[in-house]
Coordinates of C-alpha atoms in Angstrom, one line a residue:
M19 CA -24.2 -16.0 -10.7
I20 CA -24.2 -12.3 -11.6
K21 CA -22.9 -11.8 -15.2
V22 CA -20.3 -9.1 -15.5
G23 CA -18.9 -7.5 -18.7
I24 CA -16.0 -5.2 -19.4
I25 CA -15.9 -2.6 -22.2
G26 CA -12.3 -1.8 -22.8
G27 CA -11.1 -5.2 -21.5
T28 CA -7.5 -5.0 -22.9
G29 CA -6.3 -1.8 -21.3
Y30 CA -4.4 -2.0 -18.0
V31 CA -7.6 -1.3 -15.9
G32 CA -9.6 -3.7 -18.0
A33 CA -7.0 -6.5 -17.6
E34 CA -6.8 -5.8 -13.9
L35 CA -10.6 -6.1 -13.6
I36 CA -10.5 -9.5 -15.3
R37 CA -7.7 -10.7 -13.0
L38 CA -9.6 -9.8 -9.9
L39 CA -13.1 -10.8 -11.1
M40 CA -11.8 -14.3 -12.0
S41 CA -11.4 -15.0 -8.3
H42 CA -14.7 -13.5 -7.3
K43 CA -17.1 -16.2 -6.0
K44 CA -20.4 -14.5 -6.8
V45 CA -19.9 -13.3 -10.4
E46 CA -18.7 -14.6 -13.7
I47 CA -17.3 -12.7 -16.6
A48 CA -19.8 -12.9 -19.5
A49 CA -18.0 -10.9 -22.1
I50 CA -15.3 -8.3 -22.8
S51 CA -14.8 -5.9 -25.7
S52 CA -11.9 -4.2 -27.4
V53 CA -11.6 -2.0 -30.5
S54 CA -7.9 -2.7 -31.1
F55 CA -8.1 -6.5 -30.5
K56 CA -11.6 -7.5 -31.6
G57 CA -11.8 -11.2 -32.3
Q58 CA -8.6 -12.1 -30.4
N59 CA -8.3 -14.3 -27.3
L60 CA -7.3 -12.4 -24.2
S61 CA -4.4 -14.7 -23.6
E62 CA -2.9 -13.6 -27.0
I63 CA -2.7 -10.0 -25.6
Y64 CA -1.8 -10.9 -22.0
P65 CA -0.1 -14.3 -21.9
S66 CA -0.6 -14.4 -18.1
F67 CA -4.2 -15.5 -18.8
Y68 CA -3.0 -18.5 -20.9
K69 CA -5.3 -21.5 -20.3
L70 CA -7.0 -19.7 -17.5
T71 CA -9.7 -18.1 -19.6
N72 CA -11.1 -18.4 -23.1
L73 CA -12.4 -14.8 -23.2
I74 CA -12.6 -13.4 -26.8
C75 CA -12.7 -9.7 -27.4
S76 CA -16.1 -8.8 -28.9
E77 CA -18.1 -5.6 -29.4
E78 CA -19.6 -3.3 -26.7
D79 CA -23.2 -4.2 -27.6
D80 CA -22.4 -7.9 -27.1
V81 CA -21.0 -7.1 -23.7
I82 CA -24.1 -5.1 -22.7
D83 CA -26.5 -7.7 -23.9
K84 CA -24.8 -10.6 -22.0
S85 CA -24.1 -8.8 -18.7
D86 CA -25.9 -7.6 -15.6
V87 CA -23.1 -5.3 -14.6
I88 CA -20.9 -3.5 -17.1
F89 CA -17.6 -1.8 -16.3
A90 CA -16.6 0.9 -18.8
A91 CA -12.8 0.9 -18.7
L92 CA -12.3 3.7 -21.3
P93 CA -10.6 7.1 -21.6
H94 CA -12.6 10.1 -20.8
G95 CA -15.2 11.3 -23.4
L96 CA -16.3 7.7 -24.4
S97 CA -18.6 6.5 -21.5
E98 CA -21.7 8.7 -21.7
H99 CA -23.3 7.1 -24.7
I100 CA -22.4 3.6 -23.4
A101 CA -23.9 4.5 -20.0
K102 CA -27.1 5.6 -21.6
K103 CA -27.4 2.2 -23.4
I104 CA -26.7 0.3 -20.2
L105 CA -29.2 2.2 -18.1
S106 CA -31.9 2.0 -20.8
K107 CA -31.7 -1.8 -20.4
G108 CA -32.0 -1.5 -16.6
K109 CA -28.5 -2.7 -16.0
I110 CA -25.7 -1.3 -13.8
C111 CA -22.8 0.8 -15.2
I112 CA -19.6 1.4 -13.3
D113 CA -17.6 4.0 -15.2
M114 CA -13.9 3.7 -14.6
G115 CA -13.1 6.9 -16.6
A116 CA -13.7 10.5 -15.8
D117 CA -17.0 11.3 -17.6
F118 CA -19.1 11.3 -14.4
R119 CA -16.7 12.4 -11.7
L120 CA -17.4 16.1 -12.0
S121 CA -20.9 17.5 -11.4
D122 CA -20.3 20.9 -12.9
E123 CA -20.2 20.9 -16.7
S124 CA -18.3 24.2 -16.9
I125 CA -15.5 22.7 -14.8
Y126 CA -15.5 19.5 -16.8
K127 CA -15.2 21.6 -20.0
K128 CA -12.3 23.6 -18.5
W129 CA -10.3 20.5 -17.6
Y130 CA -11.3 18.0 -20.2
G131 CA -12.0 20.3 -23.2
K132 CA -15.6 19.2 -23.9
N133 CA -19.2 19.6 -22.8
F134 CA -21.3 16.8 -21.4
D135 CA -22.6 14.8 -24.3
I136 CA -25.8 13.7 -22.5
P137 CA -26.5 16.3 -19.8
E138 CA -29.6 14.5 -18.5
L139 CA -27.5 11.6 -17.3
H140 CA -25.5 13.8 -15.0
G141 CA -27.0 13.9 -11.5
K142 CA -28.0 10.3 -11.8
E143 CA -24.4 9.1 -10.9
V144 CA -22.9 8.5 -7.5
Y145 CA -19.3 9.3 -6.9
G146 CA -17.9 5.8 -6.1
L147 CA -15.7 6.4 -3.0
P148 CA -17.2 3.8 -0.7
E149 CA -15.7 5.3 2.4
L150 CA -17.7 8.4 1.8
N151 CA -20.8 7.4 -0.2
K152 CA -21.6 3.8 0.6
E153 CA -25.3 4.3 1.3
K154 CA -25.7 6.3 -1.9
I155 CA -23.8 3.7 -3.9
K156 CA -26.2 1.0 -2.6
K157 CA -29.1 2.6 -4.5
S158 CA -27.2 3.6 -7.7
K159 CA -27.1 2.1 -11.2
L160 CA -24.5 4.5 -12.4
V161 CA -21.2 4.7 -10.4
A162 CA -18.4 7.1 -11.2
N163 CA -15.2 5.3 -10.0
P164 CA -12.8 7.9 -8.6
G165 CA -9.4 8.7 -10.0
C166 CA -6.4 7.0 -8.5
Y167 CA -4.6 10.1 -7.2
A168 CA -7.9 11.5 -6.0
T169 CA -8.6 8.3 -4.0
S170 CA -5.2 8.5 -2.2
I171 CA -5.6 12.2 -1.3
E172 CA -9.3 12.1 -0.4
L173 CA -9.0 9.2 1.9
A174 CA -6.2 10.9 3.8
L175 CA -8.1 14.2 4.2
L176 CA -11.7 13.1 4.8
P177 CA -11.5 12.9 8.6
L178 CA -9.7 16.2 9.0
L179 CA -12.1 18.2 6.8
S180 CA -15.2 16.5 8.2
M181 CA -14.1 17.5 11.7
N182 CA -13.1 21.1 10.6
L183 CA -9.6 20.6 12.0
I184 CA -7.5 22.1 9.2
E185 CA -7.4 25.2 7.0
P186 CA -9.3 24.3 3.7
T187 CA -6.9 26.3 1.5
G188 CA -3.1 26.0 1.1
I189 CA -3.2 22.2 1.1
I190 CA -0.2 20.7 -0.7
A191 CA -0.4 17.2 -2.2
D192 CA 2.8 15.8 -3.6
S193 CA 2.0 12.4 -5.2
K194 CA 4.1 9.8 -7.0
S195 CA 2.8 7.0 -9.2
G196 CA 4.0 4.0 -11.1
T197 CA 3.9 4.0 -14.9
T198 CA 0.7 1.9 -15.2
G199 CA -1.1 5.1 -14.2
A200 CA -0.4 6.5 -17.7
G201 CA -2.3 3.6 -19.4
R202 CA -1.2 1.0 -21.9
N203 CA -0.6 3.3 -24.8
L204 CA 3.0 4.3 -25.0
S205 CA 4.0 8.0 -24.5
Q206 CA 7.4 9.6 -24.6
S207 CA 7.5 9.9 -20.8
S208 CA 6.8 6.2 -20.2
H209 CA 9.6 5.0 -22.5
F210 CA 12.0 2.9 -20.5
T211 CA 15.0 5.1 -21.2
D212 CA 13.0 8.3 -20.1
C213 CA 11.6 7.0 -16.9
N214 CA 14.1 4.4 -15.7
E215 CA 16.4 5.6 -12.9
S216 CA 14.6 8.9 -12.9
L217 CA 11.8 10.8 -11.1
S218 CA 9.9 13.5 -12.9
A219 CA 7.0 15.8 -12.1
Y220 CA 4.3 16.2 -14.8
K221 CA 1.1 18.2 -15.4
I222 CA 2.2 20.7 -12.8
A223 CA -0.7 22.7 -11.5
S224 CA -2.8 21.3 -14.4
H225 CA -3.7 17.7 -13.5
R226 CA -7.3 16.7 -14.1
H227 CA -7.7 15.1 -10.7
T228 CA -7.4 18.5 -9.1
P229 CA -11.0 19.6 -9.6
E230 CA -12.3 16.2 -8.7
I231 CA -10.4 16.2 -5.3
E232 CA -11.5 19.8 -4.6
E233 CA -15.2 19.1 -5.4
V234 CA -15.3 15.9 -3.3
L235 CA -13.5 17.4 -0.3
S236 CA -15.5 20.7 -0.5
S237 CA -18.7 18.6 -0.2
I238 CA -17.8 17.4 3.3
S239 CA -16.2 20.7 4.5
S240 CA -17.8 23.8 5.8
E241 CA -15.7 25.8 3.5
K242 CA -14.5 25.5 -0.1
V243 CA -11.3 23.4 -0.4
K244 CA -8.4 24.4 -2.6
L245 CA -5.2 22.5 -3.0
I246 CA -1.9 22.5 -4.9
F247 CA -1.4 19.1 -6.5
T248 CA 1.8 17.9 -8.2
P249 CA 2.0 14.3 -9.6
H250 CA 5.3 12.6 -10.3
L251 CA 6.2 9.5 -12.3
L252 CA 8.1 6.8 -10.5
P253 CA 10.0 4.1 -12.4
I254 CA 7.9 1.3 -11.0
N255 CA 4.9 -0.6 -12.4
R256 CA 2.3 0.2 -9.8
G257 CA 1.6 2.1 -6.6
I258 CA 0.9 5.6 -5.4
L259 CA 2.5 7.5 -2.5
S260 CA 0.9 10.8 -1.7
T261 CA 2.5 13.1 0.9
I262 CA 0.0 15.8 1.9
Y263 CA 0.8 18.9 3.9
V264 CA -1.9 20.8 5.8
T265 CA -2.2 23.5 8.4
P266 CA -4.2 22.7 11.6
K267 CA -6.5 25.4 12.9
D268 CA -5.2 24.7 16.4
K269 CA -2.3 22.8 17.9
I270 CA -2.6 19.1 17.3
D271 CA -2.5 16.3 19.9
L272 CA -1.2 13.6 17.5
E273 CA -2.2 10.7 19.7
E274 CA -5.8 12.0 20.0
L275 CA -5.9 12.7 16.3
H276 CA -4.7 9.1 15.6
K277 CA -7.6 7.8 17.7
E278 CA -10.0 10.0 15.7
Y279 CA -8.7 8.6 12.4
S280 CA -8.9 5.0 13.7
T281 CA -12.5 5.5 14.8
Y282 CA -13.4 7.2 11.5
Y283 CA -12.2 4.2 9.5
D284 CA -13.1 1.5 12.0
N285 CA -15.8 0.0 9.8
K286 CA -14.2 0.7 6.5
P287 CA -12.3 -2.5 5.7
F288 CA -9.7 -1.3 3.2
V289 CA -8.3 1.8 4.9
K290 CA -5.6 1.1 7.5
I291 CA -4.3 3.8 9.9
L292 CA -0.8 2.9 10.7
P293 CA 0.6 3.1 14.3
L294 CA 2.3 6.4 15.1
G295 CA 5.9 6.5 14.2
E296 CA 5.4 4.3 11.1
A297 CA 5.3 5.7 7.6
S298 CA 3.2 4.3 4.7
K299 CA 5.1 2.5 2.0
I300 CA 4.1 1.3 -1.5
N301 CA 5.5 -2.2 -1.1
N302 CA 3.1 -2.9 1.8
I303 CA 0.0 -2.3 -0.2
K304 CA 1.1 -3.5 -3.7
L305 CA -1.4 -5.8 -5.5
S306 CA -4.1 -5.2 -2.8
N307 CA -7.2 -3.1 -2.3
Y308 CA -5.8 -1.5 0.9
C309 CA -4.9 2.1 1.5
H310 CA -2.3 2.7 4.3
I311 CA -2.3 6.2 5.9
S312 CA 0.3 7.4 8.4
L313 CA 0.1 10.6 10.4
H314 CA 3.0 12.9 11.3
Y315 CA 3.2 16.3 13.0
D316 CA 5.8 19.1 12.6
E317 CA 5.0 20.9 15.8
E318 CA 7.5 23.7 15.3
N319 CA 5.9 24.8 12.0
N320 CA 2.4 23.6 13.0
K321 CA 2.1 21.4 9.9
L322 CA 0.4 18.0 9.8
I323 CA 1.9 15.6 7.2
L324 CA -0.1 12.7 5.9
I325 CA 1.3 9.8 3.9
S326 CA -1.2 7.8 1.9
C327 CA -0.3 4.7 -0.1
L328 CA -2.4 2.5 -2.4
D329 CA -2.0 0.4 -5.5
N330 CA -3.2 2.6 -8.4
M331 CA -4.4 -0.4 -10.3
V332 CA -6.4 -1.9 -7.4
K333 CA -7.8 0.5 -4.8
G334 CA -7.0 3.3 -7.3
A335 CA -9.0 1.6 -10.1
A336 CA -10.1 -2.0 -10.6
G337 CA -10.4 -3.0 -7.0
Q338 CA -12.4 0.0 -6.0
G339 CA -14.7 -0.6 -9.0
I340 CA -15.3 -4.2 -7.8
Q341 CA -15.8 -2.8 -4.2
N342 CA -18.5 -0.5 -5.7
M343 CA -20.0 -3.4 -7.6
N344 CA -20.2 -5.4 -4.4
I345 CA -22.0 -2.6 -2.6
V346 CA -24.5 -2.1 -5.4
L347 CA -25.3 -5.8 -5.6
G348 CA -25.7 -6.2 -1.8
F349 CA -22.6 -8.4 -1.4
D350 CA -20.0 -7.9 1.4
E351 CA -17.9 -5.1 0.0
A352 CA -14.7 -7.1 0.5
E353 CA -15.9 -10.0 -1.5
G354 CA -13.2 -11.0 -3.9
L355 CA -10.8 -8.3 -2.6
D356 CA -9.8 -9.4 0.9
F357 CA -6.5 -10.9 -0.1
V358 CA -3.2 -10.1 1.7
P359 CA -0.6 -8.0 0.0
P360 CA 2.7 -9.7 -0.7
A361 CA 5.2 -9.4 2.1
F362 CA 8.0 -8.3 -0.3

């Protein structure tokens, strides 16, 4: 059995990693760490684990020593030094944060307010979007797990940009996410009375997933990609719905485009292209590692509308991290993740 550790095991992403990994048949959780809850049993923090695991929160060095694969489930700015320690021991690091998502240090500094701490590590990472980089991920020991919003938008646009079918600028992505996307630490916007029975935009024209999306999509396009991205907070626990508006370079045959999308994702088990006439919905992917994409065409205005839905805690975070782990270790990428979403 492969031994897996989680640094930052008591945040929402860390807890979701534990939940999913406990059902994985080829790995076992060796250790978890937490600064805030060191020495405590996981079930004291999340009672849903009561009598299901005896994991005790320890220190990060203990996690690294006991594990073959380590997930760093931490806020940005904290993973570089941890990744260096992991790689120095010949082990595998999957960073769930943002420290390795951007290749350009100047762009990272612009959006995250700091330089790379260990520049020599950058360039060794692989961006962990399996539907784009599976072959590179297989050979990597440092995987940068994508952002949740970024995953929903990139998966929707990859086929169009790879086939050069749309204008690469003027793309509008309107995304809505459940409150778990803000993390476990409470903020004013995630207070029940502020978000319940409400819908609000935030970080308008300034969300940090914007440069990530643009860099990834530009890498597969013949031209630089620019988009307008506006996230919104939904009063639900989990899920992302992204509605994306693009301008085709020529008139679109929607049925033919649907076939192209279906072919593009044919061997990619977690992306499902819905039948024409259906629209992607959050409740159909909740608690799963699936992304549902639906295609719609406004012929009068020559606008293609894509609706992409995924669970921000699974395909948008922990599930995709495990998918990357499976690929690195040579397992079936669906191992431990091929469960059916709840019907309601």
